[in-house]
mmCIF file with all atom_site columns, C-alpha atoms in Angstrom:
data_model
loop_
_atom_site.group_PDB
_atom_site.id
_atom_site.type_symbol
_atom_site.label_atom_id
_atom_site.label_alt_id
_atom_site.label_comp_id
_atom_site.label_asym_id
_atom_site.label_entity_id
_atom_site.label_seq_id
_atom_site.pdbx_PDB_ins_code
_atom_site.Cartn_x
_atom_site.Cartn_y
_atom_site.Cartn_z
_atom_site.occupancy
_atom_site.B_iso_or_equiv
_atom_site.pdbx_formal_charge
_atom_site.auth_seq_id
_atom_site.auth_comp_id
_atom_site.auth_asym_id
_atom_site.auth_atom_id
_atom_site.pdbx_PDB_model_num
ATOM 1   C CA . SER A 1 1   ? 257.555 124.617 -10.742 1.00 0.00 ? 1   SER A CA 1
ATOM 2   C CA . GLY A 1 2   ? 256.076 127.647 -8.941  1.00 0.00 ? 2   GLY A CA 1
ATOM 3   C CA . PRO A 1 3   ? 252.656 129.222 -9.218  1.00 0.00 ? 3   PRO A CA 1
ATOM 4   C CA . ALA A 1 4   ? 251.480 130.592 -12.504 1.00 0.00 ? 4   ALA A CA 1
ATOM 5   C CA . ALA A 1 5   ? 252.247 134.251 -13.140 1.00 0.00 ? 5   ALA A CA 1
ATOM 6   C CA . GLY A 1 6   ? 249.662 136.313 -11.325 1.00 0.00 ? 6   GLY A CA 1
ATOM 7   C CA . ALA A 1 7   ? 248.302 133.324 -9.377  1.00 0.00 ? 7   ALA A CA 1
ATOM 8   C CA . PRO A 1 8   ? 247.842 134.028 -5.691  1.00 0.00 ? 8   PRO A CA 1
ATOM 9   C CA . LEU A 1 9   ? 250.427 132.371 -3.370  1.00 0.00 ? 9   LEU A CA 1
ATOM 10  C CA . ASP A 1 10  ? 249.064 129.779 -0.959  1.00 0.00 ? 10  ASP A CA 1
ATOM 11  C CA . GLY A 1 11  ? 249.993 130.689 2.624   1.00 0.00 ? 11  GLY A CA 1
ATOM 12  C CA . ALA A 1 12  ? 249.433 127.179 3.915   1.00 0.00 ? 12  ALA A CA 1
ATOM 13  C CA . THR A 1 13  ? 251.886 125.738 1.346   1.00 0.00 ? 13  THR A CA 1
ATOM 14  C CA . LEU A 1 14  ? 254.444 128.448 2.163   1.00 0.00 ? 14  LEU A CA 1
ATOM 15  C CA . PHE A 1 15  ? 254.037 127.836 5.925   1.00 0.00 ? 15  PHE A CA 1
ATOM 16  C CA . ARG A 1 16  ? 255.190 124.286 5.260   1.00 0.00 ? 16  ARG A CA 1
ATOM 17  C CA . ALA A 1 17  ? 257.759 125.021 2.540   1.00 0.00 ? 17  ALA A CA 1
ATOM 18  C CA . LYS A 1 18  ? 259.530 127.769 4.567   1.00 0.00 ? 18  LYS A CA 1
ATOM 19  C CA . GLY A 1 19  ? 259.838 125.406 7.550   1.00 0.00 ? 19  GLY A CA 1
ATOM 20  C CA . CYS A 1 20  ? 257.391 127.262 9.811   1.00 0.00 ? 20  CYS A CA 1
ATOM 21  C CA . ALA A 1 21  ? 255.322 124.081 10.325  1.00 0.00 ? 21  ALA A CA 1
ATOM 22  C CA . ALA A 1 22  ? 258.395 122.273 11.652  1.00 0.00 ? 22  ALA A CA 1
ATOM 23  C CA . CYS A 1 23  ? 258.259 124.232 14.953  1.00 0.00 ? 23  CYS A CA 1
ATOM 24  C CA . HIS A 1 24  ? 254.855 125.988 15.039  1.00 0.00 ? 24  HIS A CA 1
ATOM 25  C CA . THR A 1 25  ? 251.262 124.871 15.179  1.00 0.00 ? 25  THR A CA 1
ATOM 26  C CA . GLY A 1 26  ? 249.460 126.678 12.400  1.00 0.00 ? 26  GLY A CA 1
ATOM 27  C CA . PRO A 1 27  ? 245.821 126.998 11.430  1.00 0.00 ? 27  PRO A CA 1
ATOM 28  C CA . ASP A 1 28  ? 245.925 123.455 9.978   1.00 0.00 ? 28  ASP A CA 1
ATOM 29  C CA . THR A 1 29  ? 249.288 122.046 10.980  1.00 0.00 ? 29  THR A CA 1
ATOM 30  C CA . THR A 1 30  ? 250.931 120.244 13.920  1.00 0.00 ? 30  THR A CA 1
ATOM 31  C CA . PRO A 1 31  ? 254.710 120.657 14.266  1.00 0.00 ? 31  PRO A CA 1
ATOM 32  C CA . ALA A 1 32  ? 257.207 117.818 14.324  1.00 0.00 ? 32  ALA A CA 1
ATOM 33  C CA . ALA A 1 33  ? 258.851 119.549 17.288  1.00 0.00 ? 33  ALA A CA 1
ATOM 34  C CA . ARG A 1 34  ? 256.927 121.851 19.566  1.00 0.00 ? 34  ARG A CA 1
ATOM 35  C CA . VAL A 1 35  ? 259.621 124.526 19.725  1.00 0.00 ? 35  VAL A CA 1
ATOM 36  C CA . GLY A 1 36  ? 257.820 127.730 18.734  1.00 0.00 ? 36  GLY A CA 1
ATOM 37  C CA . PRO A 1 37  ? 254.624 129.259 19.987  1.00 0.00 ? 37  PRO A CA 1
ATOM 38  C CA . ASP A 1 38  ? 251.268 128.067 18.734  1.00 0.00 ? 38  ASP A CA 1
ATOM 39  C CA . LEU A 1 39  ? 250.211 130.336 15.823  1.00 0.00 ? 39  LEU A CA 1
ATOM 40  C CA . SER A 1 40  ? 246.758 128.916 15.348  1.00 0.00 ? 40  SER A CA 1
ATOM 41  C CA . GLY A 1 41  ? 244.139 131.492 16.220  1.00 0.00 ? 41  GLY A CA 1
ATOM 42  C CA . ALA A 1 42  ? 246.577 134.336 15.680  1.00 0.00 ? 42  ALA A CA 1
ATOM 43  C CA . ALA A 1 43  ? 243.776 136.598 14.418  1.00 0.00 ? 43  ALA A CA 1
ATOM 44  C CA . SER A 1 44  ? 242.404 136.658 17.897  1.00 0.00 ? 44  SER A CA 1
ATOM 45  C CA . TRP A 1 45  ? 245.573 137.753 19.727  1.00 0.00 ? 45  TRP A CA 1
ATOM 46  C CA . ALA A 1 46  ? 248.173 139.183 17.277  1.00 0.00 ? 46  ALA A CA 1
ATOM 47  C CA . GLY A 1 47  ? 246.715 142.631 17.282  1.00 0.00 ? 47  GLY A CA 1
ATOM 48  C CA . ASP A 1 48  ? 246.975 142.815 21.080  1.00 0.00 ? 48  ASP A CA 1
ATOM 49  C CA . ARG A 1 49  ? 250.491 141.413 21.416  1.00 0.00 ? 49  ARG A CA 1
ATOM 50  C CA . ARG A 1 50  ? 252.420 144.722 21.075  1.00 0.00 ? 50  ARG A CA 1
ATOM 51  C CA . PRO A 1 51  ? 250.870 148.133 21.774  1.00 0.00 ? 51  PRO A CA 1
ATOM 52  C CA . GLY A 1 52  ? 250.541 150.275 18.706  1.00 0.00 ? 52  GLY A CA 1
ATOM 53  C CA . MET A 1 53  ? 250.999 147.385 16.250  1.00 0.00 ? 53  MET A CA 1
ATOM 54  C CA . SER A 1 54  ? 248.266 145.851 14.141  1.00 0.00 ? 54  SER A CA 1
ATOM 55  C CA . ALA A 1 55  ? 247.999 142.049 13.822  1.00 0.00 ? 55  ALA A CA 1
ATOM 56  C CA . GLU A 1 56  ? 249.578 142.310 10.357  1.00 0.00 ? 56  GLU A CA 1
ATOM 57  C CA . GLU A 1 57  ? 252.461 144.425 11.605  1.00 0.00 ? 57  GLU A CA 1
ATOM 58  C CA . TYR A 1 58  ? 253.147 142.052 14.439  1.00 0.00 ? 58  TYR A CA 1
ATOM 59  C CA . VAL A 1 59  ? 253.239 139.014 12.199  1.00 0.00 ? 59  VAL A CA 1
ATOM 60  C CA . VAL A 1 60  ? 255.464 140.771 9.681   1.00 0.00 ? 60  VAL A CA 1
ATOM 61  C CA . GLU A 1 61  ? 257.883 141.806 12.374  1.00 0.00 ? 61  GLU A CA 1
ATOM 62  C CA . SER A 1 62  ? 257.882 138.309 13.820  1.00 0.00 ? 62  SER A CA 1
ATOM 63  C CA . VAL A 1 63  ? 259.040 136.908 10.484  1.00 0.00 ? 63  VAL A CA 1
ATOM 64  C CA . ARG A 1 64  ? 261.396 139.696 9.423   1.00 0.00 ? 64  ARG A CA 1
ATOM 65  C CA . ALA A 1 65  ? 262.968 140.451 12.802  1.00 0.00 ? 65  ALA A CA 1
ATOM 66  C CA . PRO A 1 66  ? 262.111 137.538 15.093  1.00 0.00 ? 66  PRO A CA 1
ATOM 67  C CA . GLY A 1 67  ? 264.449 138.667 17.885  1.00 0.00 ? 67  GLY A CA 1
ATOM 68  C CA . ALA A 1 68  ? 262.757 142.092 18.113  1.00 0.00 ? 68  ALA A CA 1
ATOM 69  C CA . PHE A 1 69  ? 260.132 140.765 20.477  1.00 0.00 ? 69  PHE A CA 1
ATOM 70  C CA . ILE A 1 70  ? 260.000 137.372 22.224  1.00 0.00 ? 70  ILE A CA 1
ATOM 71  C CA . SER A 1 71  ? 256.423 136.169 22.385  1.00 0.00 ? 71  SER A CA 1
ATOM 72  C CA . PRO A 1 72  ? 255.118 135.598 25.899  1.00 0.00 ? 72  PRO A CA 1
ATOM 73  C CA . ALA A 1 73  ? 253.738 132.281 24.533  1.00 0.00 ? 73  ALA A CA 1
ATOM 74  C CA . PHE A 1 74  ? 257.280 131.091 23.722  1.00 0.00 ? 74  PHE A CA 1
ATOM 75  C CA . ARG A 1 75  ? 258.448 128.252 26.003  1.00 0.00 ? 75  ARG A CA 1
ATOM 76  C CA . PRO A 1 76  ? 262.073 127.319 25.223  1.00 0.00 ? 76  PRO A CA 1
ATOM 77  C CA . TYR A 1 77  ? 261.717 123.543 26.087  1.00 0.00 ? 77  TYR A CA 1
ATOM 78  C CA . GLY A 1 78  ? 265.425 123.447 26.825  1.00 0.00 ? 78  GLY A CA 1
ATOM 79  C CA . GLY A 1 79  ? 266.474 125.425 23.820  1.00 0.00 ? 79  GLY A CA 1
ATOM 80  C CA . PRO A 1 80  ? 267.680 128.952 23.243  1.00 0.00 ? 80  PRO A CA 1
ATOM 81  C CA . THR A 1 81  ? 265.261 131.853 23.734  1.00 0.00 ? 81  THR A CA 1
ATOM 82  C CA . ARG A 1 82  ? 266.091 133.278 20.286  1.00 0.00 ? 82  ARG A CA 1
ATOM 83  C CA . ALA A 1 83  ? 265.644 130.123 18.239  1.00 0.00 ? 83  ALA A CA 1
ATOM 84  C CA . MET A 1 84  ? 263.481 131.657 15.458  1.00 0.00 ? 84  MET A CA 1
ATOM 85  C CA . PRO A 1 85  ? 265.645 131.975 12.363  1.00 0.00 ? 85  PRO A CA 1
ATOM 86  C CA . VAL A 1 86  ? 265.457 134.988 10.062  1.00 0.00 ? 86  VAL A CA 1
ATOM 87  C CA . LEU A 1 87  ? 263.838 133.633 6.951   1.00 0.00 ? 87  LEU A CA 1
ATOM 88  C CA . ASP A 1 88  ? 264.276 134.696 3.368   1.00 0.00 ? 88  ASP A CA 1
ATOM 89  C CA . VAL A 1 89  ? 260.708 135.595 2.627   1.00 0.00 ? 89  VAL A CA 1
ATOM 90  C CA . PRO A 1 90  ? 259.949 137.968 -0.282  1.00 0.00 ? 90  PRO A CA 1
ATOM 91  C CA . ASP A 1 91  ? 257.121 140.486 0.211   1.00 0.00 ? 91  ASP A CA 1
ATOM 92  C CA . ASP A 1 92  ? 254.571 138.531 -1.833  1.00 0.00 ? 92  ASP A CA 1
ATOM 93  C CA . GLU A 1 93  ? 255.221 135.339 0.169   1.00 0.00 ? 93  GLU A CA 1
ATOM 94  C CA . LEU A 1 94  ? 255.112 137.261 3.429   1.00 0.00 ? 94  LEU A CA 1
ATOM 95  C CA . ASP A 1 95  ? 251.716 138.715 2.471   1.00 0.00 ? 95  ASP A CA 1
ATOM 96  C CA . ALA A 1 96  ? 250.410 135.186 1.777   1.00 0.00 ? 96  ALA A CA 1
ATOM 97  C CA . LEU A 1 97  ? 251.817 133.951 5.130   1.00 0.00 ? 97  LEU A CA 1
ATOM 98  C CA . VAL A 1 98  ? 250.231 136.822 7.022   1.00 0.00 ? 98  VAL A CA 1
ATOM 99  C CA . ALA A 1 99  ? 246.890 136.205 5.336   1.00 0.00 ? 99  ALA A CA 1
ATOM 100 C CA . TYR A 1 100 ? 247.124 132.478 6.215   1.00 0.00 ? 100 TYR A CA 1
ATOM 101 C CA . LEU A 1 101 ? 248.033 133.066 9.839   1.00 0.00 ? 101 LEU A CA 1
ATOM 102 C CA . LEU A 1 102 ? 245.362 135.757 10.367  1.00 0.00 ? 102 LEU A CA 1
ATOM 103 C CA . VAL A 1 103 ? 242.467 133.807 8.855   1.00 0.00 ? 103 VAL A CA 1
ATOM 104 C CA . GLU A 1 104 ? 239.543 133.706 11.272  1.00 0.00 ? 104 GLU A CA 1
#
């Protein structure tokens, strides 16, 4: 069963459920495989990653079009450089993930 109608979505739960926590360190997670960049502390660097993009815009693009920009923090540990899958994340879930990742 999902959240009650109108209940806010929990970004931390979504980060795990969507599989993000399998490859990325998050604000309160450690990945099973250190494949993706560390996303903890994103509020301190996401707004500076791409000129002209806010932190929110950067995180949204990273989820919706992960191949559009390869993070300088990405270290491919023997894997492909475009390993981030395109996830099926509806807008409300994406908003919750962005809020979770950009918590200070």
